[in-house]
mmCIF file of C-alpha atoms in Angstrom:
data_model
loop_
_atom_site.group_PDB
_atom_site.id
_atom_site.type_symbol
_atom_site.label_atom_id
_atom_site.label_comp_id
_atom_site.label_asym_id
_atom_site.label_seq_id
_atom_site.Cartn_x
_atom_site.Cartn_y
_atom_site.Cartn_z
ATOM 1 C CA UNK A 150 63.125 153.683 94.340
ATOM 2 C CA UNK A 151 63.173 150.134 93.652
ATOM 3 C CA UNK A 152 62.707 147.560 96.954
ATOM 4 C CA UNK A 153 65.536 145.341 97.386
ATOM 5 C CA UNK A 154 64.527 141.355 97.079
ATOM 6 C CA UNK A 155 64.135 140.077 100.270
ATOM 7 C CA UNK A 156 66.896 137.062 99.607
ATOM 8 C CA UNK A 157 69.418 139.872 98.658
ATOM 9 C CA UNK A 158 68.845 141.700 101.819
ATOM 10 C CA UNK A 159 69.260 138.597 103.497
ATOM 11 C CA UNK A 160 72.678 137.636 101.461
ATOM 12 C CA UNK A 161 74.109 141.218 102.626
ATOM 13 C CA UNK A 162 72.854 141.327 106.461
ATOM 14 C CA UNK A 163 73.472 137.282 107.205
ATOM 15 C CA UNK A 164 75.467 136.030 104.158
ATOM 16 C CA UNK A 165 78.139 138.286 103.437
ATOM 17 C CA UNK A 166 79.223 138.133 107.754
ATOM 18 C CA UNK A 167 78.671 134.406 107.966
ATOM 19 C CA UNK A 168 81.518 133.669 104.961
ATOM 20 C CA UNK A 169 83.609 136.138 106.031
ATOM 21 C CA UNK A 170 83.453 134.956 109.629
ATOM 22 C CA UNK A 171 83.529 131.116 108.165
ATOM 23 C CA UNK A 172 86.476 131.556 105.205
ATOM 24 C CA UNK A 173 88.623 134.696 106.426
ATOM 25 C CA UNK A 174 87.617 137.037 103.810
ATOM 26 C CA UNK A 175 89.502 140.118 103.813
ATOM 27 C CA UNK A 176 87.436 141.736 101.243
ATOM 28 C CA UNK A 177 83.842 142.128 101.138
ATOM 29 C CA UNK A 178 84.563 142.162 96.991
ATOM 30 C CA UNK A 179 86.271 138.114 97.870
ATOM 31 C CA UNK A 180 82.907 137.044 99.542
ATOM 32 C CA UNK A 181 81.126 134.796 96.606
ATOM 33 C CA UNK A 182 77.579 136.106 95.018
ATOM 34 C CA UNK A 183 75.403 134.646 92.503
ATOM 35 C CA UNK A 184 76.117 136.298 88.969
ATOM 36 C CA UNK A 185 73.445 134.773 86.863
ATOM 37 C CA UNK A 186 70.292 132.005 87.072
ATOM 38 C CA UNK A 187 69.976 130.437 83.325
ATOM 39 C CA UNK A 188 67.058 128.856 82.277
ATOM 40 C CA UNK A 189 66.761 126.606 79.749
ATOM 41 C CA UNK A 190 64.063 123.545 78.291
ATOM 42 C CA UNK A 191 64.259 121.694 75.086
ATOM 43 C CA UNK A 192 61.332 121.027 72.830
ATOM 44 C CA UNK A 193 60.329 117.305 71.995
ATOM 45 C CA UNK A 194 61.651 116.308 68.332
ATOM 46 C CA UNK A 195 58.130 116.035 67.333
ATOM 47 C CA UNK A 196 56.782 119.025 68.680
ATOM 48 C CA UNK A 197 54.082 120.856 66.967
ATOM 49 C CA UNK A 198 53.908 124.953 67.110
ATOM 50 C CA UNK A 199 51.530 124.659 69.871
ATOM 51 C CA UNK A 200 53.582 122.462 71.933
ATOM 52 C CA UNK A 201 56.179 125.249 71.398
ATOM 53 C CA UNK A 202 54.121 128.086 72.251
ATOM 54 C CA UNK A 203 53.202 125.908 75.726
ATOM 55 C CA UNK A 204 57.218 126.112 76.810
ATOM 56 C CA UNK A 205 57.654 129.432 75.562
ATOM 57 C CA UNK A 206 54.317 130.731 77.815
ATOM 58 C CA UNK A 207 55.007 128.747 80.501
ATOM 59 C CA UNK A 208 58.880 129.830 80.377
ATOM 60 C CA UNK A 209 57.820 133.593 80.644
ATOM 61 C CA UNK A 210 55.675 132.809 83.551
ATOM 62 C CA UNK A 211 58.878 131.179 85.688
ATOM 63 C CA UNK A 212 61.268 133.599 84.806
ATOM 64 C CA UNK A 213 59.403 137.147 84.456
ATOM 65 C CA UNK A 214 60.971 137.671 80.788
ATOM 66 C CA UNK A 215 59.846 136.466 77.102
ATOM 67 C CA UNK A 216 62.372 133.069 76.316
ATOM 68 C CA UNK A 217 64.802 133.491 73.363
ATOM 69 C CA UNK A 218 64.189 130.286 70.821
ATOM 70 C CA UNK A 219 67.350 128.691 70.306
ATOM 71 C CA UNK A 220 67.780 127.203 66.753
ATOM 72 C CA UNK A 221 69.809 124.553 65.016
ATOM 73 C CA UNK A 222 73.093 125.883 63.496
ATOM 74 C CA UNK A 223 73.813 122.971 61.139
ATOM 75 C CA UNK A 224 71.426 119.971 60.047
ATOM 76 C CA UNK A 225 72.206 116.038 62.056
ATOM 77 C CA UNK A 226 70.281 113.545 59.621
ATOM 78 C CA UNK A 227 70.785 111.368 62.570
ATOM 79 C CA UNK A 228 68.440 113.188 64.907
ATOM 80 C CA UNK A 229 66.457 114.364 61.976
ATOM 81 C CA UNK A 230 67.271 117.950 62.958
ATOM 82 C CA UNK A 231 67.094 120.219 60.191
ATOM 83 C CA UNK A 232 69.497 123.986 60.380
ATOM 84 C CA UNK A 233 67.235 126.544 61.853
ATOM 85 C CA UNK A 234 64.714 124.647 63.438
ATOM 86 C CA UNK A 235 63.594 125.219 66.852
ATOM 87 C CA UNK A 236 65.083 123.352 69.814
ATOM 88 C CA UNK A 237 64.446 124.712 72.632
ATOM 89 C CA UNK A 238 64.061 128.015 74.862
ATOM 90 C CA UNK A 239 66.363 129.788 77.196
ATOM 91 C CA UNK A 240 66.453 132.641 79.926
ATOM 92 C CA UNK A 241 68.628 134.194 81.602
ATOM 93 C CA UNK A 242 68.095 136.010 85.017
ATOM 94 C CA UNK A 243 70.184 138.604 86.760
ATOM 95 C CA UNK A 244 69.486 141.426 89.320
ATOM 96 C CA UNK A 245 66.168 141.024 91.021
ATOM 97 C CA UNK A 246 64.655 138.616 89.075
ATOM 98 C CA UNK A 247 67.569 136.325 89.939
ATOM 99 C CA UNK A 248 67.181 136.791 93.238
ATOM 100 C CA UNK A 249 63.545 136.035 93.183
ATOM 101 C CA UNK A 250 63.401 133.362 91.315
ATOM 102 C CA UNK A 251 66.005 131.494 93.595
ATOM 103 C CA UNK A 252 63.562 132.108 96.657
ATOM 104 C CA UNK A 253 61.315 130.288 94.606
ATOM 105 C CA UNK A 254 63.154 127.596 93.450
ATOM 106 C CA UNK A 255 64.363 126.538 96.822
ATOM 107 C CA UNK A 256 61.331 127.623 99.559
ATOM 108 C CA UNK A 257 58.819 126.678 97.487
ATOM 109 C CA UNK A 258 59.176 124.553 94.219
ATOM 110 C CA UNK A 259 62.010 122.240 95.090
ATOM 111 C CA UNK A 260 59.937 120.847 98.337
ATOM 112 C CA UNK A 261 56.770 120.244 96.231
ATOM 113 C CA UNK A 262 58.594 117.438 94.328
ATOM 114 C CA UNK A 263 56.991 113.830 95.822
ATOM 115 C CA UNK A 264 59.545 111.852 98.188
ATOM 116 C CA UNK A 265 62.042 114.876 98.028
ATOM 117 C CA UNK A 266 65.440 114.076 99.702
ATOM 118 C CA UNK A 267 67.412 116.902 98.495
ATOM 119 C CA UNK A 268 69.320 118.125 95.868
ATOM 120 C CA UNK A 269 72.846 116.407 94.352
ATOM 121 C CA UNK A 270 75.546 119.120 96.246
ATOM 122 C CA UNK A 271 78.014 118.539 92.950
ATOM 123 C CA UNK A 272 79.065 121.735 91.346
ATOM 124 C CA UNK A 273 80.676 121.954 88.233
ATOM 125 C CA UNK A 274 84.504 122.441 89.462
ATOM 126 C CA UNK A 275 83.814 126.283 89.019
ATOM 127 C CA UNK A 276 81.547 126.730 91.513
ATOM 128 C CA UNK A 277 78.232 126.740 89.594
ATOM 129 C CA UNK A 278 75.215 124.220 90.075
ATOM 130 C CA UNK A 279 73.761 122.814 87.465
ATOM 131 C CA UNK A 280 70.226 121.393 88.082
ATOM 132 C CA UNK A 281 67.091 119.105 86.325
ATOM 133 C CA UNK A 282 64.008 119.505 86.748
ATOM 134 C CA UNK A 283 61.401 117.098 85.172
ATOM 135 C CA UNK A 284 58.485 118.934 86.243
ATOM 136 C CA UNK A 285 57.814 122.476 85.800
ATOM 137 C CA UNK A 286 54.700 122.105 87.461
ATOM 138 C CA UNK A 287 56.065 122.424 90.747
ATOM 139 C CA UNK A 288 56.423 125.980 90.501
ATOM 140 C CA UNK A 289 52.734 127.261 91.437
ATOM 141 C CA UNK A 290 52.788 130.135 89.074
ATOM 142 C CA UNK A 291 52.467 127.584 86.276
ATOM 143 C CA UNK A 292 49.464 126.053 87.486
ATOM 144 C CA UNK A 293 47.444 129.392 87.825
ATOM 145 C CA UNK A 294 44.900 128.722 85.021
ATOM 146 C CA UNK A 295 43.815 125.294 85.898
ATOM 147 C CA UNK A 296 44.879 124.022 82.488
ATOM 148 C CA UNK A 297 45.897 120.749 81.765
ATOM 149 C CA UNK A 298 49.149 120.335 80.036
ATOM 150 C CA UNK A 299 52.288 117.829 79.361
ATOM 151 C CA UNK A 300 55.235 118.596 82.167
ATOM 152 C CA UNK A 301 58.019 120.244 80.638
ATOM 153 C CA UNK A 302 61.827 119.540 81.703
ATOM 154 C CA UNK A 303 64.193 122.271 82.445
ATOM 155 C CA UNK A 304 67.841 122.718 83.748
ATOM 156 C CA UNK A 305 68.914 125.527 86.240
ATOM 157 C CA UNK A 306 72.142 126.658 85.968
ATOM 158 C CA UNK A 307 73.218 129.075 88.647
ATOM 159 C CA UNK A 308 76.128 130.733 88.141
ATOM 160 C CA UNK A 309 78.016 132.411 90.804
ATOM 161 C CA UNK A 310 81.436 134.044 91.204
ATOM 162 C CA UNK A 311 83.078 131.318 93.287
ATOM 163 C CA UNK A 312 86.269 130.088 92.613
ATOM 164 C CA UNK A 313 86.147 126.737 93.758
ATOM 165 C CA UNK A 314 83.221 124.118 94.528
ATOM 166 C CA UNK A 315 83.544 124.635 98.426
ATOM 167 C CA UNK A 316 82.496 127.939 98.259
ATOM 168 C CA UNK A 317 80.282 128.021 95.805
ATOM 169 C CA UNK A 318 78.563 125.210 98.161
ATOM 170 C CA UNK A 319 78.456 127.044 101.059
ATOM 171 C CA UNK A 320 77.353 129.934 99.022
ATOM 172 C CA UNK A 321 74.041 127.898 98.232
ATOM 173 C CA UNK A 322 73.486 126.301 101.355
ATOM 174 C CA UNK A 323 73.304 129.566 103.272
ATOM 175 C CA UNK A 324 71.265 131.191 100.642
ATOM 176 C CA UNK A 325 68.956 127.794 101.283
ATOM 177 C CA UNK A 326 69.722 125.815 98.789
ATOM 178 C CA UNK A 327 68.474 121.934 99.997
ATOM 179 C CA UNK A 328 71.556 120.095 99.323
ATOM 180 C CA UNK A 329 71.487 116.295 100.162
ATOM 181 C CA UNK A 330 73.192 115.382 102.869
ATOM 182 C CA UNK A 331 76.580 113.138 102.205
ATOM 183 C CA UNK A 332 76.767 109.877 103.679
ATOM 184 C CA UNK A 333 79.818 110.519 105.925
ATOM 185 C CA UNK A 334 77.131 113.349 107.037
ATOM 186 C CA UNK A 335 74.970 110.973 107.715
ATOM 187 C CA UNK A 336 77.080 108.147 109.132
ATOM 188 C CA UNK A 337 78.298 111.142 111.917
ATOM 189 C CA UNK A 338 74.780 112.320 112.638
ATOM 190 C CA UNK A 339 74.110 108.443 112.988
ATOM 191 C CA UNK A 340 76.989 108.209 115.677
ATOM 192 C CA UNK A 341 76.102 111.289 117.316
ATOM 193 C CA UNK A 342 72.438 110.073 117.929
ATOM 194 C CA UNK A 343 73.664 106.699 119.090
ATOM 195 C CA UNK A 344 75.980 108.281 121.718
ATOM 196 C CA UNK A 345 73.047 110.608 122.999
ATOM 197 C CA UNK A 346 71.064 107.613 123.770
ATOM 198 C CA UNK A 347 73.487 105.986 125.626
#
Protein backbone atom coordinates (compact mmCIF):
# COMPACT_ATOMS: atom_id res chain seq x y z
CA UNK A 1 0.00 0.00 0.00
CA UNK A 2 1.26 3.20 -1.12
CA UNK A 3 2.17 6.02 1.87
CA UNK A 4 0.25 9.07 1.53
CA UNK A 5 2.60 12.40 0.91
CA UNK A 6 3.01 14.03 3.94
CA UNK A 7 1.56 17.60 2.44
CA UNK A 8 -1.64 15.63 1.42
CA UNK A 9 -2.12 14.30 4.84
CA UNK A 10 -1.65 17.61 6.02
CA UNK A 11 -4.25 19.25 3.32
CA UNK A 12 -6.96 16.57 4.65
CA UNK A 13 -6.29 16.74 8.63
CA UNK A 14 -5.57 20.83 8.75
CA UNK A 15 -6.62 22.11 5.27
CA UNK A 16 -9.80 20.74 4.38
CA UNK A 17 -11.28 21.98 8.39
CA UNK A 18 -9.51 25.31 8.24
CA UNK A 19 -11.55 26.38 4.72
CA UNK A 20 -14.47 24.94 5.70
CA UNK A 21 -14.36 26.62 9.10
CA UNK A 22 -12.93 29.96 7.18
CA UNK A 23 -15.47 29.98 3.83
CA UNK A 24 -18.69 27.96 5.04
CA UNK A 25 -18.24 25.00 2.95
CA UNK A 26 -21.06 22.74 3.00
CA UNK A 27 -19.37 20.12 1.05
CA UNK A 28 -16.15 18.59 1.62
CA UNK A 29 -16.33 18.06 -2.55
CA UNK A 30 -16.63 22.53 -2.49
CA UNK A 31 -13.34 22.74 -0.40
CA UNK A 32 -10.55 23.75 -3.24
CA UNK A 33 -7.50 21.12 -4.01
CA UNK A 34 -4.67 21.34 -6.28
CA UNK A 35 -5.47 19.41 -9.65
CA UNK A 36 -2.20 19.61 -11.43
CA UNK A 37 1.66 21.21 -11.02
CA UNK A 38 2.95 21.92 -14.82
CA UNK A 39 6.34 22.27 -15.53
CA UNK A 40 7.70 23.83 -18.23
CA UNK A 41 11.44 25.56 -19.56
CA UNK A 42 12.28 26.78 -22.96
CA UNK A 43 15.51 26.07 -24.74
CA UNK A 44 17.83 29.07 -25.84
CA UNK A 45 17.39 29.78 -29.77
CA UNK A 46 20.88 28.73 -30.17
CA UNK A 47 20.94 25.75 -28.25
CA UNK A 48 23.04 22.88 -29.23
CA UNK A 49 21.78 19.04 -28.55
CA UNK A 50 23.75 19.03 -25.48
CA UNK A 51 22.35 22.10 -24.09
CA UNK A 52 19.04 20.24 -24.72
CA UNK A 53 19.87 17.09 -23.18
CA UNK A 54 21.05 19.43 -19.89
CA UNK A 55 17.11 20.71 -19.51
CA UNK A 56 15.72 17.55 -20.39
CA UNK A 57 18.10 15.66 -17.45
CA UNK A 58 17.82 18.20 -15.19
CA UNK A 59 13.85 18.41 -15.85
CA UNK A 60 13.51 14.61 -14.94
CA UNK A 61 15.42 15.16 -11.82
CA UNK A 62 12.74 18.08 -10.49
CA UNK A 63 9.79 16.44 -11.47
CA UNK A 64 10.35 12.48 -11.05
CA UNK A 65 9.16 11.85 -14.84
CA UNK A 66 11.07 11.97 -18.40
CA UNK A 67 9.98 15.80 -20.02
CA UNK A 68 7.94 15.67 -23.28
CA UNK A 69 9.92 18.02 -26.05
CA UNK A 70 7.58 20.43 -27.30
CA UNK A 71 8.13 21.33 -31.03
CA UNK A 72 7.36 24.14 -33.41
CA UNK A 73 4.03 23.69 -35.30
CA UNK A 74 4.65 26.22 -38.08
CA UNK A 75 8.04 28.06 -39.11
CA UNK A 76 8.42 32.32 -37.76
CA UNK A 77 11.36 33.60 -40.12
CA UNK A 78 11.28 36.31 -37.59
CA UNK A 79 12.55 34.27 -34.68
CA UNK A 80 14.35 32.02 -37.05
CA UNK A 81 12.25 29.12 -35.79
CA UNK A 82 11.97 26.47 -38.18
CA UNK A 83 8.41 23.76 -37.95
CA UNK A 84 9.46 20.91 -35.80
CA UNK A 85 12.27 22.15 -34.05
CA UNK A 86 12.70 21.85 -30.45
CA UNK A 87 11.59 24.58 -28.05
CA UNK A 88 11.37 23.61 -25.01
CA UNK A 89 10.32 20.80 -22.36
CA UNK A 90 7.29 20.29 -20.26
CA UNK A 91 5.89 18.14 -17.26
CA UNK A 92 3.13 17.68 -15.81
CA UNK A 93 2.58 16.42 -12.15
CA UNK A 94 -0.47 14.98 -10.49
CA UNK A 95 -1.10 12.57 -7.52
CA UNK A 96 1.92 12.18 -5.33
CA UNK A 97 4.39 13.60 -7.27
CA UNK A 98 2.36 16.82 -7.21
CA UNK A 99 2.16 16.83 -3.87
CA UNK A 100 5.81 16.36 -3.38
CA UNK A 101 7.09 18.48 -5.51
CA UNK A 102 5.03 21.45 -3.97
CA UNK A 103 6.72 20.63 -0.47
CA UNK A 104 9.69 21.25 -2.31
CA UNK A 105 9.04 24.14 -4.09
CA UNK A 106 7.87 26.10 -1.14
CA UNK A 107 9.99 24.60 2.19
CA UNK A 108 12.90 24.31 0.49
CA UNK A 109 13.70 25.83 -3.03
CA UNK A 110 11.75 29.05 -2.95
CA UNK A 111 13.76 30.25 0.41
CA UNK A 112 17.18 29.42 -1.18
CA UNK A 113 16.67 32.29 -3.70
CA UNK A 114 19.22 35.39 -2.41
CA UNK A 115 17.24 38.47 -0.78
CA UNK A 116 13.89 36.43 -1.00
CA UNK A 117 10.80 38.55 -0.05
CA UNK A 118 8.14 36.34 -1.22
CA UNK A 119 6.26 35.36 -3.97
CA UNK A 120 3.75 37.82 -6.28
CA UNK A 121 0.08 36.49 -4.56
CA UNK A 122 -1.62 37.25 -8.28
CA UNK A 123 -3.50 34.33 -9.63
CA UNK A 124 -4.70 34.10 -12.93
CA UNK A 125 -8.58 35.09 -12.33
CA UNK A 126 -9.20 31.21 -12.17
CA UNK A 127 -7.55 30.51 -9.29
CA UNK A 128 -4.23 29.10 -10.58
CA UNK A 129 -0.61 30.56 -9.90
CA UNK A 130 1.54 30.95 -12.37
CA UNK A 131 5.25 31.25 -11.33
CA UNK A 132 9.16 32.06 -12.79
CA UNK A 133 11.85 30.78 -11.79
CA UNK A 134 15.29 31.91 -13.17
CA UNK A 135 17.25 29.45 -11.39
CA UNK A 136 16.71 25.86 -11.27
CA UNK A 137 19.53 25.50 -9.16
CA UNK A 138 17.75 26.21 -6.14
CA UNK A 139 16.23 22.97 -6.01
CA UNK A 140 19.11 20.76 -4.29
CA UNK A 141 18.36 17.69 -6.26
CA UNK A 142 19.88 19.47 -9.25
CA UNK A 143 23.05 20.15 -7.74
CA UNK A 144 23.74 16.45 -6.64
CA UNK A 145 26.68 15.77 -9.02
CA UNK A 146 28.76 18.76 -8.40
CA UNK A 147 28.63 19.69 -12.07
CA UNK A 148 28.89 22.94 -13.36
CA UNK A 149 26.22 24.07 -15.67
CA UNK A 150 24.24 27.29 -17.18
CA UNK A 151 20.89 28.01 -14.85
CA UNK A 152 17.92 27.10 -16.63
CA UNK A 153 14.48 29.16 -16.34
CA UNK A 154 11.25 27.51 -15.68
CA UNK A 155 7.54 28.49 -14.99
CA UNK A 156 5.27 26.65 -12.39
CA UNK A 157 1.91 26.59 -13.08
CA UNK A 158 -0.25 25.15 -10.35
CA UNK A 159 -3.47 24.45 -11.15
CA UNK A 160 -6.13 23.96 -8.66
CA UNK A 161 -9.92 23.61 -8.67
CA UNK A 162 -10.77 27.04 -7.25
CA UNK A 163 -13.23 29.09 -8.62
CA UNK A 164 -12.11 32.37 -7.89
CA UNK A 165 -8.58 34.00 -6.95
CA UNK A 166 -9.53 34.30 -3.14
CA UNK A 167 -9.67 30.86 -2.71
CA UNK A 168 -7.34 29.65 -4.71
CA UNK A 169 -5.06 32.13 -2.46
CA UNK A 170 -5.94 30.89 0.62
CA UNK A 171 -5.66 27.49 -0.83
CA UNK A 172 -1.78 28.18 -1.27
CA UNK A 173 -1.10 30.04 1.68
CA UNK A 174 -2.28 27.28 3.98
CA UNK A 175 -0.62 24.65 1.97
CA UNK A 176 2.62 27.18 2.58
CA UNK A 177 2.89 28.84 -0.24
CA UNK A 178 5.24 32.26 0.68
CA UNK A 179 3.08 34.84 -0.74
CA UNK A 180 4.35 38.50 -0.38
CA UNK A 181 2.75 40.37 1.86
CA UNK A 182 0.44 43.43 0.35
CA UNK A 183 1.21 46.79 1.35
CA UNK A 184 -2.13 47.56 3.10
CA UNK A 185 -0.73 44.26 5.00
CA UNK A 186 2.01 45.89 5.74
CA UNK A 187 0.85 49.45 6.41
CA UNK A 188 -1.66 47.54 9.29
CA UNK A 189 1.13 45.44 10.75
CA UNK A 190 3.04 48.89 10.73
CA UNK A 191 0.11 50.50 12.83
CA UNK A 192 -0.32 47.64 14.97
CA UNK A 193 3.43 47.70 16.05
CA UNK A 194 3.31 51.44 16.55
CA UNK A 195 0.29 51.17 18.92
CA UNK A 196 2.06 48.29 20.96
CA UNK A 197 4.85 50.57 21.69
CA UNK A 198 2.92 53.19 22.88
Amino acid sequence: MATVPYLKKYYLEKVVPELIKSRGYKNIHQVPNLKKIVLNSAFKAEADKGHMAEVVKDMTKLSGQKPIITKASKSVAAFKVREGMPLGCVVTLRGARMWEFYLRLTAVALPMIRDFRGTSNRLDGRGNYSLGIADHTIFPETQADGSQRANIGMDVIIVTSAQTDDEGRELLRLLGMPFRRSSAADAAAATATAAAKA
